[in-house]
XYZ file of N, CA and C in Angstrom:
768
model
N 22.397 -7.597 13.705
C 21.101 -7.172 13.185
C 20.122 -8.351 13.209
N 18.908 -8.094 13.718
C 17.908 -9.145 13.805
C 17.417 -9.540 12.412
N 16.857 -10.767 12.351
C 16.453 -11.316 11.050
C 15.414 -10.449 10.354
N 14.435 -9.923 11.105
C 13.390 -9.138 10.438
C 13.941 -7.853 9.829
N 14.929 -7.243 10.505
C 15.569 -6.047 9.948
C 16.390 -6.408 8.702
N 17.104 -7.546 8.785
C 17.862 -7.978 7.598
C 16.926 -8.220 6.433
N 15.801 -8.881 6.699
C 14.859 -9.179 5.628
C 14.355 -7.894 4.973
N 14.072 -6.872 5.802
C 13.609 -5.603 5.248
C 14.678 -4.990 4.347
N 15.916 -4.995 4.807
C 16.996 -4.416 4.002
C 17.218 -5.216 2.720
N 17.134 -6.536 2.822
C 17.308 -7.366 1.625
C 16.229 -7.044 0.602
N 14.974 -6.966 1.049
C 13.878 -6.663 0.133
C 14.073 -5.292 -0.523
N 14.507 -4.323 0.251
C 14.716 -2.992 -0.310
C 15.849 -2.983 -1.322
N 16.919 -3.702 -1.030
C 18.060 -3.740 -1.948
C 17.724 -4.481 -3.234
N 17.000 -5.588 -3.110
C 16.620 -6.351 -4.306
C 15.621 -5.551 -5.129
N 14.671 -4.896 -4.449
C 13.660 -4.118 -5.166
C 14.281 -2.948 -5.913
N 15.360 -2.380 -5.370
C 15.997 -1.213 -5.976
C 16.488 -1.498 -7.391
N 17.103 -2.665 -7.577
C 17.664 -3.010 -8.883
C 16.920 -4.151 -9.582
N 16.015 -4.792 -8.845
C 15.332 -5.954 -9.408
C 16.095 -7.245 -9.198
N 17.351 -7.145 -8.803
C 18.203 -8.312 -8.603
C 19.369 -7.910 -7.688
N 19.831 -8.834 -6.852
C 21.013 -8.578 -6.018
C 21.740 -9.891 -5.787
N 23.074 -9.820 -5.740
C 23.877 -11.020 -5.510
C 24.034 -11.275 -4.014
N 24.286 -12.533 -3.689
C 24.502 -12.902 -2.290
C 25.697 -12.139 -1.731
N 26.760 -12.043 -2.517
C 27.949 -11.337 -2.054
C 27.685 -9.886 -1.746
N 26.957 -9.219 -2.643
C 26.653 -7.800 -2.433
C 25.766 -7.603 -1.213
N 24.801 -8.495 -1.027
C 23.920 -8.402 0.139
C 24.702 -8.621 1.428
N 25.592 -9.620 1.429
C 26.399 -9.904 2.618
C 27.282 -8.716 2.972
N 27.881 -8.117 1.950
C 28.757 -6.969 2.187
C 27.957 -5.769 2.691
N 26.801 -5.526 2.102
C 25.992 -4.382 2.494
C 25.505 -4.499 3.930
N 25.165 -5.732 4.339
C 24.612 -5.939 5.672
C 25.661 -6.370 6.693
N 26.888 -6.565 6.223
C 27.991 -6.959 7.103
C 27.681 -8.258 7.851
N 27.213 -9.244 7.090
C 26.964 -10.581 7.633
C 27.568 -11.597 6.676
N 27.567 -12.863 7.087
C 28.140 -13.904 6.247
C 27.212 -14.248 5.089
N 27.801 -14.815 4.032
C 26.980 -15.255 2.904
C 26.036 -16.372 3.316
N 26.445 -17.201 4.263
C 25.566 -18.260 4.748
C 24.314 -17.671 5.394
N 24.483 -16.586 6.143
C 23.320 -15.924 6.747
C 22.382 -15.400 5.666
N 22.957 -14.795 4.628
C 22.142 -14.286 3.531
C 21.405 -15.430 2.832
N 22.074 -16.546 2.631
C 21.413 -17.691 1.982
C 20.208 -18.145 2.793
N 20.358 -18.212 4.108
C 19.224 -18.601 4.956
C 18.096 -17.573 4.865
N 18.466 -16.292 4.849
C 17.445 -15.240 4.728
C 16.687 -15.349 3.403
N 17.405 -15.658 2.330
C 16.755 -15.772 1.025
C 15.811 -16.962 0.963
N 16.178 -18.031 1.651
C 15.273 -19.184 1.733
C 13.969 -18.770 2.420
N 14.092 -18.030 3.530
C 12.899 -17.582 4.262
C 12.052 -16.641 3.415
N 12.694 -15.711 2.723
C 11.955 -14.743 1.917
C 11.299 -15.389 0.701
N 11.955 -16.374 0.132
C 11.342 -17.085 -0.988
C 10.136 -17.875 -0.522
N 10.239 -18.491 0.655
C 9.105 -19.253 1.197
C 7.902 -18.352 1.441
N 8.183 -17.075 1.758
C 7.103 -16.109 1.971
C 6.578 -15.525 0.671
N 7.218 -15.865 -0.460
C 6.782 -15.366 -1.755
C 7.282 -13.980 -2.098
N 8.253 -13.480 -1.308
C 8.712 -12.105 -1.510
C 9.765 -11.978 -2.596
N 10.599 -13.008 -2.754
C 11.666 -12.981 -3.763
C 11.731 -14.355 -4.430
N 12.487 -14.417 -5.508
C 12.815 -15.707 -6.126
C 14.327 -15.856 -6.090
N 14.797 -16.993 -5.620
C 16.238 -17.233 -5.616
C 16.691 -17.650 -7.011
N 17.815 -17.091 -7.421
C 18.455 -17.470 -8.677
C 19.910 -17.781 -8.349
N 20.633 -18.300 -9.335
C 22.032 -18.655 -9.100
C 22.821 -17.434 -8.628
N 23.316 -17.497 -7.414
C 24.161 -16.434 -6.887
C 23.451 -15.264 -6.276
N 22.111 -15.313 -6.209
C 21.425 -14.159 -5.647
C 19.921 -14.295 -5.618
N 19.231 -13.165 -5.793
C 17.774 -13.150 -5.708
C 17.219 -12.083 -6.638
N 15.983 -12.292 -7.096
C 15.281 -11.320 -7.923
C 13.881 -11.131 -7.358
N 13.265 -10.022 -7.718
C 11.864 -9.796 -7.391
C 11.017 -10.491 -8.450
N 10.049 -11.326 -8.059
C 9.178 -11.954 -9.060
C 8.519 -10.887 -9.927
N 8.464 -11.128 -11.226
C 7.952 -10.113 -12.139
C 6.557 -10.473 -12.608
N 5.925 -9.522 -13.282
C 4.586 -9.728 -13.829
C 3.604 -8.766 -13.201
N 2.729 -8.168 -14.008
C 1.832 -7.132 -13.513
C 0.720 -7.673 -12.630
N 0.550 -8.997 -12.581
C -0.465 -9.553 -11.697
C 0.146 -10.256 -10.499
N 1.486 -10.192 -10.355
C 2.115 -10.803 -9.187
C 1.900 -9.917 -7.977
N 1.272 -10.458 -6.948
C 0.988 -9.717 -5.729
C 1.867 -10.242 -4.603
N 2.898 -9.499 -4.207
C 3.728 -9.960 -3.100
C 2.886 -10.138 -1.837
N 3.227 -11.092 -0.992
C 2.446 -11.317 0.224
C 2.496 -10.120 1.160
N 1.467 -9.991 1.993
C 1.354 -8.840 2.877
C 2.582 -8.690 3.762
N 3.060 -9.791 4.326
C 4.197 -9.716 5.232
C 5.420 -9.102 4.578
N 5.643 -9.438 3.304
C 6.784 -8.871 2.583
C 6.560 -7.394 2.313
N 5.347 -7.016 1.913
C 5.075 -5.611 1.626
C 5.179 -4.750 2.883
N 4.747 -5.309 4.020
C 4.779 -4.544 5.262
C 6.202 -4.198 5.675
N 7.166 -5.024 5.267
C 8.561 -4.759 5.638
C 9.205 -3.683 4.778
N 8.617 -3.435 3.614
C 9.207 -2.481 2.678
C 8.730 -1.060 2.961
N 9.670 -0.118 3.023
C 9.348 1.306 3.103
C 8.429 1.645 4.273
N 8.683 1.002 5.424
C 7.816 1.199 6.582
C 7.804 2.659 7.034
N 8.965 3.318 7.025
C 9.020 4.714 7.455
C 8.236 5.613 6.497
N 8.319 5.315 5.207
C 7.570 6.091 4.216
C 6.077 5.954 4.434
N 5.634 4.740 4.696
C 4.205 4.507 4.903
C 3.702 5.202 6.162
N 4.528 5.215 7.207
C 4.134 5.907 8.431
C 4.028 7.411 8.197
N 4.963 7.973 7.436
C 4.929 9.405 7.139
C 3.715 9.755 6.280
N 3.433 8.932 5.287
C 2.256 9.125 4.447
C 0.989 9.053 5.295
N 0.947 8.087 6.202
C -0.228 7.916 7.057
C -0.495 9.166 7.895
N 0.559 9.765 8.428
C 0.381 10.981 9.209
C -0.183 12.122 8.387
N 0.285 12.252 7.145
C -0.221 13.305 6.263
C -1.674 13.052 5.884
N -2.001 11.812 5.554
C -3.389 11.477 5.208
C -4.313 11.796 6.377
N -3.898 11.411 7.574
C -4.713 11.687 8.755
C -4.974 13.184 8.905
N -3.967 14.001 8.614
C -4.125 15.449 8.772
C -5.095 16.052 7.762
N -5.334 15.368 6.657
C -6.234 15.884 5.618
C -7.699 15.598 5.917
N -7.953 14.648 6.788
C -9.319 14.184 7.037
C -9.862 14.830 8.311
N -11.019 15.451 8.213
C -11.612 16.144 9.336
C -12.241 15.153 10.308
N -12.252 15.521 11.593
C -12.996 14.728 12.569
C -14.469 14.665 12.171
N -15.111 13.586 12.557
C -16.525 13.317 12.287
C -16.808 13.041 10.813
N -15.758 12.775 10.036
C -15.938 12.374 8.645
C -16.337 10.910 8.559
N -16.896 10.552 7.409
C -17.090 9.140 7.072
C -16.033 8.784 6.038
N -15.299 7.705 6.289
C -14.109 7.376 5.506
C -14.165 5.920 5.069
N -13.914 5.683 3.798
C -13.662 4.323 3.320
C -12.159 4.172 3.195
N -11.601 3.186 3.905
C -10.157 2.998 3.968
C -9.775 1.632 3.426
N -8.920 1.634 2.400
C -8.409 0.389 1.832
C -7.533 -0.364 2.831
N -7.216 -1.602 2.475
C -6.323 -2.421 3.279
C -4.894 -2.324 2.783
N -4.165 -3.442 2.856
C -2.764 -3.457 2.476
C -1.904 -2.845 3.565
N -0.604 -2.857 3.350
C 0.316 -2.369 4.370
C 0.202 -0.862 4.570
N -0.043 -0.107 3.495
C -0.224 1.339 3.641
C -1.539 1.652 4.333
N -2.592 0.924 3.992
C -3.876 1.112 4.659
C -3.781 0.836 6.153
N -3.017 -0.186 6.521
C -2.839 -0.491 7.937
C -2.097 0.633 8.647
N -1.069 1.188 8.001
C -0.351 2.319 8.600
C -1.283 3.511 8.805
N -2.167 3.762 7.846
C -3.113 4.873 7.971
C -4.102 4.607 9.099
N -4.566 3.375 9.221
C -5.464 3.024 10.327
C -4.811 3.341 11.669
N -3.547 3.008 11.790
C -2.838 3.262 13.044
C -2.697 4.754 13.321
N -2.632 5.567 12.264
C -2.557 7.020 12.436
C -3.903 7.625 12.824
N -4.987 6.880 12.628
C -6.335 7.381 12.930
C -6.851 6.949 14.301
N -6.049 6.222 15.056
C -6.536 5.585 16.280
C -7.151 6.563 17.274
N -6.632 7.765 17.365
C -7.114 8.729 18.354
C -8.107 9.736 17.758
N -8.556 9.483 16.558
C -9.479 10.390 15.884
C -10.925 9.984 16.152
N -11.853 10.888 15.772
C -13.287 10.633 15.904
C -13.894 10.644 14.510
N -14.318 9.490 14.026
C -14.875 9.389 12.685
C -15.476 8.015 12.469
N -16.179 7.848 11.364
C -16.680 6.541 10.931
C -15.749 6.016 9.857
N -15.264 4.795 10.036
C -14.365 4.175 9.066
C -14.963 2.865 8.592
N -15.094 2.728 7.286
C -15.527 1.478 6.663
C -14.339 0.895 5.904
N -14.156 -0.401 6.021
C -13.013 -1.040 5.376
C -13.368 -2.443 4.914
N -12.712 -2.927 3.861
C -12.862 -4.328 3.475
C -11.808 -5.215 4.142
N -10.959 -4.642 4.981
C -9.769 -5.339 5.472
C -9.896 -5.753 6.936
N -9.679 -7.044 7.204
C -9.648 -7.514 8.587
C -8.500 -6.863 9.355
N -7.362 -6.678 8.702
C -6.205 -6.103 9.398
C -6.486 -4.669 9.832
N -7.078 -3.884 8.946
C -7.444 -2.514 9.301
C -8.489 -2.525 10.412
N -9.486 -3.376 10.296
C -10.526 -3.452 11.323
C -9.941 -3.857 12.671
N -9.008 -4.792 12.660
C -8.387 -5.231 13.902
C -7.615 -4.089 14.559
N -6.956 -3.266 13.745
C -6.204 -2.132 14.288
C -7.132 -1.093 14.911
N -8.349 -0.953 14.377
C -9.265 0.099 14.818
C -10.308 -0.363 15.827
N -10.399 -1.650 16.086
C -11.530 -2.181 16.841
C -11.642 -1.624 18.251
N -10.527 -1.270 18.868
C -10.566 -0.768 20.246
C -10.472 0.747 20.327
N -10.458 1.431 19.185
C -10.353 2.890 19.180
C -11.688 3.505 19.591
N -11.690 4.217 20.701
C -12.939 4.703 21.265
C -13.693 5.680 20.386
N -12.978 6.467 19.571
C -13.641 7.464 18.749
C -14.009 6.997 17.362
N -13.700 5.753 17.039
C -13.954 5.229 15.696
C -15.217 4.372 15.683
N -16.175 4.755 14.842
C -17.307 3.867 14.557
C -16.889 3.019 13.359
N -16.754 1.724 13.591
C -16.141 0.829 12.612
C -17.187 0.043 11.841
N -17.010 -0.005 10.510
C -17.869 -0.789 9.636
C -16.994 -1.671 8.749
N -17.518 -2.835 8.363
C -16.841 -3.682 7.388
C -17.791 -3.998 6.249
N -17.222 -4.257 5.089
C -18.058 -4.431 3.903
C -18.784 -5.767 3.863
N -18.169 -6.814 4.427
C -18.668 -8.157 4.147
C -18.281 -8.561 2.734
N -18.676 -9.752 2.343
C -18.339 -10.256 1.022
C -17.555 -11.548 1.117
N -16.764 -11.835 0.089
C -15.955 -13.050 0.034
C -14.522 -12.680 0.416
N -13.982 -13.368 1.392
C -12.664 -12.993 1.890
C -11.549 -13.597 1.049
N -10.552 -12.778 0.743
C -9.303 -13.263 0.174
C -8.398 -13.644 1.342
N -8.183 -14.935 1.581
C -7.514 -15.348 2.817
C -6.125 -14.749 3.019
N -5.311 -14.713 1.970
C -3.943 -14.237 2.154
C -3.908 -12.748 2.474
N -4.810 -11.991 1.850
C -4.869 -10.551 2.101
C -5.750 -10.196 3.287
N -6.612 -11.139 3.714
C -7.580 -10.892 4.793
C -8.455 -9.680 4.469
N -8.951 -9.659 3.226
C -9.824 -8.571 2.809
C -11.002 -9.130 2.025
N -12.115 -8.389 2.068
C -13.347 -8.813 1.412
C -13.439 -8.241 0.000
N -13.944 -9.054 -0.922
C -14.236 -8.620 -2.275
C -15.578 -9.221 -2.678
N -15.943 -9.054 -3.935
C -17.143 -9.699 -4.458
C -18.361 -8.790 -4.483
N -19.453 -9.325 -5.029
C -20.658 -8.522 -5.262
C -21.291 -8.015 -3.974
N -21.219 -8.793 -2.897
C -21.803 -8.339 -1.629
C -21.052 -7.136 -1.082
N -19.720 -7.170 -1.177
C -18.919 -6.025 -0.736
C -19.247 -4.790 -1.564
N -19.342 -4.967 -2.867
C -19.612 -3.833 -3.754
C -21.008 -3.261 -3.500
N -21.983 -4.135 -3.272
C -23.346 -3.671 -3.002
C -23.405 -2.864 -1.709
N -22.699 -3.336 -0.692
C -22.667 -2.595 0.576
C -22.073 -1.209 0.367
N -20.982 -1.127 -0.371
C -20.337 0.165 -0.620
C -21.283 1.094 -1.376
N -21.960 0.579 -2.376
C -22.854 1.402 -3.195
C -24.032 1.947 -2.397
N -24.365 1.309 -1.289
C -25.493 1.738 -0.462
C -25.110 2.820 0.544
N -23.864 3.288 0.483
C -23.408 4.324 1.396
C -22.722 5.442 0.631
N -22.626 6.597 1.284
C -21.904 7.726 0.733
C -20.862 8.181 1.755
N -19.629 8.282 1.311
C -18.524 8.598 2.203
C -17.980 9.993 1.904
N -17.503 10.649 2.957
C -16.841 11.940 2.759
C -15.494 11.756 2.063
N -14.781 10.695 2.436
C -13.433 10.449 1.913
C -13.259 8.983 1.529
N -12.551 8.771 0.451
C -12.033 7.446 0.137
C -10.514 7.537 0.137
N -9.869 6.734 0.981
C -8.413 6.659 1.017
C -7.998 5.403 0.264
N -7.459 5.604 -0.923
C -7.107 4.507 -1.821
C -5.620 4.187 -1.729
N -5.322 2.919 -1.561
C -3.956 2.444 -1.709
C -3.878 1.697 -3.039
N -2.703 1.699 -3.647
C -2.578 1.166 -5.001
C -1.336 0.296 -5.128
N -1.362 -0.555 -6.144
C -0.175 -1.335 -6.492
C 0.730 -0.564 -7.441
N 0.137 0.316 -8.245
C 0.900 1.136 -9.174
C 0.236 2.482 -9.371
N 1.058 3.514 -9.575
C 0.548 4.864 -9.796
C 1.377 5.502 -10.904
N 0.730 5.733 -12.044
C 1.440 6.174 -13.241
C 0.631 7.265 -13.931
N 1.318 8.234 -14.505
C 0.620 9.354 -15.134
C -0.278 8.892 -16.274
N 0.162 7.927 -17.050
C -0.632 7.448 -18.189
C -1.580 6.330 -17.798
N -1.081 5.325 -17.075
C -1.911 4.166 -16.723
C -2.844 4.466 -15.563
N -2.552 5.477 -14.771
C -3.397 5.840 -13.645
C -3.156 4.963 -12.426
N -4.224 4.728 -11.685
C -4.179 3.902 -10.475
C -4.463 2.457 -10.866
N -3.547 1.561 -10.537
C -3.708 0.163 -10.933
C -3.516 -0.758 -9.739
N -4.044 -1.973 -9.902
C -4.062 -2.953 -8.813
C -3.707 -4.320 -9.355
N -3.053 -5.142 -8.536
C -2.700 -6.485 -8.973
C -3.929 -7.356 -9.228
N -4.918 -7.232 -8.360
C -6.025 -8.182 -8.342
C -7.300 -7.547 -8.895
N -7.972 -8.243 -9.818
C -9.180 -7.721 -10.447
C -10.299 -7.467 -9.441
N -10.470 -8.379 -8.491
C -11.533 -8.226 -7.502
C -11.284 -7.020 -6.602
N -10.025 -6.820 -6.194
C -9.687 -5.636 -5.406
C -9.957 -4.365 -6.201
N -9.618 -4.379 -7.484
C -9.850 -3.203 -8.322
C -11.333 -2.858 -8.384
N -12.190 -3.853 -8.447
C -13.637 -3.610 -8.507
C -14.140 -2.968 -7.215
N -13.623 -3.413 -6.080
C -13.990 -2.806 -4.797
C -13.535 -1.347 -4.759
N -12.342 -1.079 -5.231
C -11.822 0.287 -5.249
C -12.669 1.184 -6.150
N -13.078 0.670 -7.292
C -13.908 1.469 -8.192
C -15.246 1.824 -7.543
N -15.824 0.876 -6.821
C -17.091 1.143 -6.130
C -16.908 2.188 -5.038
N -15.806 2.075 -4.279
C -15.543 3.040 -3.217
C -15.321 4.442 -3.783
N -14.619 4.525 -4.892
C -14.353 5.817 -5.529
C -15.661 6.469 -5.967
N -16.573 5.674 -6.510
C -17.857 6.197 -6.975
C -18.752 6.639 -5.820
N -18.497 6.108 -4.615
C -19.362 6.396 -3.468
C -18.793 7.467 -2.547
N -17.676 8.070 -2.914
C -17.033 9.057 -2.048
C -17.038 10.442 -2.676
N -17.189 11.476 -1.859
C -17.155 12.854 -2.350
C -15.741 13.283 -2.717
N -14.755 12.831 -1.923
C -13.365 13.196 -2.152
C -12.487 11.964 -1.979
N -11.344 11.982 -2.626
C -10.486 10.798 -2.590
C -9.026 11.181 -2.469
N -8.304 10.343 -1.746
C -6.865 10.496 -1.560
C -6.199 9.216 -2.045
N -5.159 9.345 -2.874
C -4.320 8.195 -3.201
C -3.068 8.269 -2.329
N -2.829 7.215 -1.569
C -1.677 7.148 -0.678
C -0.724 6.087 -1.214
N 0.470 6.523 -1.649
C 1.408 5.584 -2.279
C 2.835 6.060 -2.065
N 3.696 5.181 -1.555
C 5.099 5.560 -1.415
C 5.772 5.557 -2.789
N 6.983 6.063 -2.837
C 7.644 6.300 -4.122
C 7.902 5.029 -4.916
N 7.933 3.869 -4.246
C 8.156 2.615 -4.976
C 6.992 2.282 -5.899
N 5.822 2.867 -5.642
C 4.645 2.609 -6.484
C 4.597 3.529 -7.703
N 5.374 4.624 -7.659
C 5.330 5.607 -8.732
C 5.951 5.030 -10.007
N 5.212 5.103 -11.091
C 5.673 4.570 -12.364
C 5.382 3.097 -12.555
N 4.957 2.422 -11.489
C 4.596 1.002 -11.599
C 3.207 0.878 -12.217
N 3.012 -0.179 -13.001
C 1.719 -0.442 -13.639
C 1.342 -1.881 -13.355
N 0.267 -2.074 -12.611
C -0.215 -3.411 -12.292
C -1.298 -3.823 -13.288
N -1.868 -4.998 -13.091
C -2.700 -5.660 -14.096
C -4.050 -4.973 -14.327
N -4.713 -4.570 -13.235
C -6.095 -4.084 -13.336
C -6.150 -2.572 -13.107
N -6.729 -1.868 -14.045
C -6.838 -0.409 -13.910
C -8.018 -0.055 -13.020
N -7.776 0.825 -12.061
C -8.845 1.309 -11.194
C -9.453 2.576 -11.779
N -8.605 3.554 -12.109
C -9.108 4.821 -12.627
C -7.953 5.653 -13.164
N -8.251 6.664 -13.994
C -7.214 7.633 -14.382
C -6.779 8.421 -13.156
N -5.564 8.902 -13.167
C -5.070 9.650 -12.016
C -5.860 10.939 -11.807
N -6.420 11.482 -12.882
C -7.202 12.718 -12.764
C -8.510 12.517 -12.010
N -8.890 11.270 -11.803
C -10.167 10.978 -11.133
C -10.099 11.204 -9.625
N -8.904 11.216 -9.052
C -8.775 11.399 -7.605
C -8.550 12.879 -7.287
N -8.639 13.223 -6.012
C -8.550 14.626 -5.607
C -7.172 15.054 -5.128
N -6.431 14.146 -4.525
C -5.107 14.509 -4.031
C -4.240 13.251 -3.953
N -2.963 13.411 -4.252
C -1.987 12.326 -4.169
C -1.047 12.623 -2.999
N -0.856 11.644 -2.131
C 0.109 11.767 -1.036
C 1.206 10.728 -1.262
N 2.434 11.204 -1.428
C 3.560 10.312 -1.644
C 4.786 10.880 -0.930
N 5.939 10.278 -1.140
C 7.137 10.690 -0.423
C 7.983 11.643 -1.266
N 8.845 12.388 -0.568
C 9.630 13.435 -1.210
C 10.628 12.900 -2.223
N 10.920 11.598 -2.158
C 11.845 11.005 -3.132
C 11.128 10.483 -4.371
N 9.870 10.865 -4.543
C 9.115 10.443 -5.733
C 9.798 10.964 -6.995
N 9.660 10.220 -8.071
C 10.267 10.574 -9.349
C 9.892 12.002 -9.753
N 10.891 12.811 -10.101
C 10.658 14.224 -10.409
C 9.785 14.413 -11.650
N 9.899 13.502 -12.610
C 9.062 13.588 -13.810
C 7.594 13.377 -13.444
N 7.341 12.453 -12.520
C 5.981 12.204 -12.057
C 5.433 13.442 -11.349
N 6.224 14.018 -10.464
C 5.781 15.204 -9.723
C 5.507 16.358 -10.690
N 6.374 16.545 -11.667
C 6.158 17.590 -12.674
C 4.880 17.321 -13.459
N 4.628 16.043 -13.741
C 3.405 15.688 -14.449
C 2.162 16.038 -13.649
N 2.211 15.810 -12.337
C 1.089 16.190 -11.479
C 0.862 17.699 -11.533
N 1.950 18.456 -11.506
C 1.832 19.915 -11.589
C 1.218 20.339 -12.917
N 1.604 19.666 -13.978
C 1.123 20.042 -15.316
C -0.371 19.812 -15.485
N -0.896 18.780 -14.827
C -2.330 18.508 -14.950
C -3.143 19.159 -13.830
N -2.461 19.907 -12.954
C -3.155 20.604 -11.878
C -3.633 19.698 -10.767
N -2.967 18.569 -10.578
C -3.354 17.621 -9.536
C -2.743 18.029 -8.196
N -3.544 18.301 -7.188
C -2.984 18.583 -5.866
C -2.202 17.385 -5.333
N -1.082 17.649 -4.683
C -0.290 16.560 -4.123
C 0.443 17.025 -2.882
N 0.810 16.059 -2.048
C 1.580 16.304 -0.835
C 2.797 15.375 -0.875
N 3.979 15.948 -0.649
C 5.202 15.175 -0.553
C 5.655 15.166 0.894
N 5.845 13.981 1.451
C 6.242 13.874 2.854
C 7.659 13.371 2.945
N 8.339 13.784 3.976
C 9.715 13.380 4.212
C 9.718 12.185 5.150
N 10.264 11.082 4.701
C 10.296 9.854 5.504
C 11.732 9.544 5.877
N 11.983 9.414 7.155
C 13.321 9.093 7.626
C 13.253 7.935 8.601
N 14.186 7.001 8.436
C 14.236 5.855 9.343
C 14.619 6.343 10.747
């Protein structure tokens, strides 16, 4: 198994329980413990995990933002399935504000052959869409967050407020029935709030790992959005809660 595949499996296994031992990881992946130790060194250097005696843990804290590279490796099939469903909900010739992050990038890739206007604060999303013939591409401008390659700040918010979008596709760090839509970074949350206020309809796109998670900055109550798109393995209590409040939702089946 190649290193990038091992890293993805390690991140998924550690994220599942919050902690995993070197021995358990080696056995699960059928590799030597020395290989796992080297992988953990690489993942720690990327900020994805913290090494502890005998294993690894996921760094904790509601404001801890894992690096993009680590997030992109997690639940890739789920994000691709979500992206396909989101794309199917958006009509051609729509104006769309699309968030960044690994889920936002997957959605951008699902829109490549569509005809619409897409505005984004994300360099990664813009790079994915720049050669798409049917996409009229806009960027917010503002102050760039280098690690995320996304724009925030008053200039970004002012640009968003000066436009009206048919759809806002929101990605989140946490999605909870009580806490609502939350984000690790305060500046990102402010951009999301502006986009939500400037859109007629909104979609929250979040794989099941985000369900029940609560990050530092609140974006909005869950009732403020129009539809939730998540995976079929989402927590049943969460899904029942959506039904109880009359929130439209789509569950997609993601298979590796």
